[in-house]
């Protein structure tokens, strides 16, 4: 773990604090759904304000530093990465709130089916978020690459969920609204995974100065 | 340079300055004294000469006074002046008296005119030089006349100057010697003090060098000795403390519990291996690493902050995403009493306990739920029958059959629970005896056959090695039946269940493999728990009690065996029972 330039440390700390909150929000949003636990859902809604507040603080800090004398070279890469990671994290927080809204409606009705793929997908998405942030903290390009490689697995899971739920809706129209909610949950999880991928790409750029966007995982594999 | 040291400068000045002042004072006093003495000597000499000349002069006639004066002046090597009571010069050995004015105002003359002797050293306008004058009253026929002698003043100056210059040289030499001595002494003194200081400054460090300490019998030497003694004591103390702290650190480091200490700025001051391992970072963790770089979980960060603010010890159970979602009992206490406040967290991994507690919670919830469902059905059908349905010829028998089916279900659950508690408590009927595995497998297959036929699932037997294990025939049969029956129930029409027995390095390995729906990987660790159902609806539809696999696990464990499962969603599952074989000798 390389030390950050001291002036940039508050920025990194706030980003990590925000990352922790977003991770917890994602975990609780899916937990509310699978454990049918409304208290976890409420916790996510309570924390949203804090996440938004942090986003504003981080942006202000980053802009101040951008105007400062240290904003060059690696530091400049760090600042741009921080700004991007900030907005990715904030979006993930919103997506977790979306999941919670669906979960609150779902847990008041009987289950369409036992949830198997969605928790699995959530687990994978959570792990991607965690690894992308760990890669950021530890400046670990290998870990960032591992996130890029997981993205396809998330997409596969989402496709499976879509197919299965479409079948449910086809067989029993009474399940349509609940199945749609589940599809939205899957969609939000997939987008969370996409944002985690963005963070991982930013981390690779931050460390190596190489842009790995728009090449897919295979492009990122080449070193 | 020694002069740069203020102590050196001060010592040198204080040693040398008084001496210099004393020498200067002595010089001054001696010069004065010599001057006075010389003056007295000249006065006396002039006085005695004057007295002789006065005697001579009284017999000189007044017209030959000038000649006498010139002659006496030559003999006495002095200027001789004869002055009448009015101050008029009558004769002078150096100049013509007519050129001289009235001398009554001259200090020595005026003293002599008033009847005393006068002596003065002053500049003579006539001679244009400094002269020593001596005047005395003389009688020349009648009293009131004055005889004055003058010698050049430089005689006095020369003798005083000579004395003065010698004293000066002597005191200069003395001062130089004193300066040199002071310099040497002061330098050695300051050098010793400097060494003492260097030594005192090096005290906190480990490698203390006593070699260059000054010695000697004076106070500095005594100070050096006490410093040396102090250093030894200090080294002892430091050694003891570091030993102690090493021991504590070793204890903390080897603890199974994760230990993390942070300071008031939320930076890591200590982190043991268990903690680093739990959150997946390499040891050693860099000093003063922000704790957020290790753990981002807001719950954990909040806990640390809260404890630092309130100063109270808090115990909380939490799941840490940083530790792969494992559960911990976190005991967090303020680090007191220290100037820089911080907190220490001890993390006790309770993932297994948490899982057991969840099992227990689920069990209580499940057992009441499992019992209530058939009871509700029985009560409902009985009430319907009582409300008149008993006369409904079309349905009454159907309702009674439902009641019976649910009663059977209750019975199954009750007997499964009994079996389980029997297995768990270890109060099994009789002692273990050799059981023929092949016979047990075949008996279980026979029992499951009718159910398999109904569901359109084929039962296969692979290799059936003959083997014996120590155990309880009835429990082994039941365990195998439960596994085969599960394979049949959670299958699809046309599916298969294959059973095989083989021997491998002293063990009997029984595999039950199906081509069924499989088990999701996240459920695998829990399927052996009581009442745990992967798919609750389906499980109840097929008439399970939710206890089958639990019985399998306990039965196999009672016979010192293990049961494992591999499964692929949608493809099927394979259960592997491993039991220690009894050597039959064939």
PDB file of N, CA and C in Angstrom, chain B residues 91 132 220 227 348 486:
ATOM      1  N   UNK B  91      68.926  87.488  40.502  1.00  0.00           N
ATOM      2  CA  UNK B  91      69.957  86.767  39.745  1.00  0.00           C
ATOM      3  C   UNK B  91      69.373  85.458  39.221  1.00  0.00           C
ATOM      4  N   UNK B 132      61.487  70.864  37.549  1.00  0.00           N
ATOM      5  CA  UNK B 132      61.110  70.685  38.943  1.00  0.00           C
ATOM      6  C   UNK B 132      61.728  71.872  39.717  1.00  0.00           C
ATOM      7  N   UNK B 220      32.792  17.150  38.557  1.00  0.00           N
ATOM      8  CA  UNK B 220      32.442  16.633  37.232  1.00  0.00           C
ATOM      9  C   UNK B 220      32.637  15.134  37.171  1.00  0.00           C
ATOM     10  N   UNK B 227      26.121   9.567  36.382  1.00  0.00           N
ATOM     11  CA  UNK B 227      25.504   9.359  35.065  1.00  0.00           C
ATOM     12  C   UNK B 227      25.698   7.933  34.600  1.00  0.00           C
ATOM     13  N   UNK B 348     -13.623 -11.429  17.870  1.00  0.00           N
ATOM     14  CA  UNK B 348     -13.728 -12.860  18.088  1.00  0.00           C
ATOM     15  C   UNK B 348     -14.611 -13.410  16.983  1.00  0.00           C
ATOM     16  N   UNK B 486     -34.241 -39.112  -1.174  1.00  0.00           N
ATOM     17  CA  UNK B 486     -34.049 -37.719  -1.616  1.00  0.00           C
ATOM     18  C   UNK B 486     -33.697 -37.661  -3.091  1.00  0.00           C
TER      19      UNK B 486
END
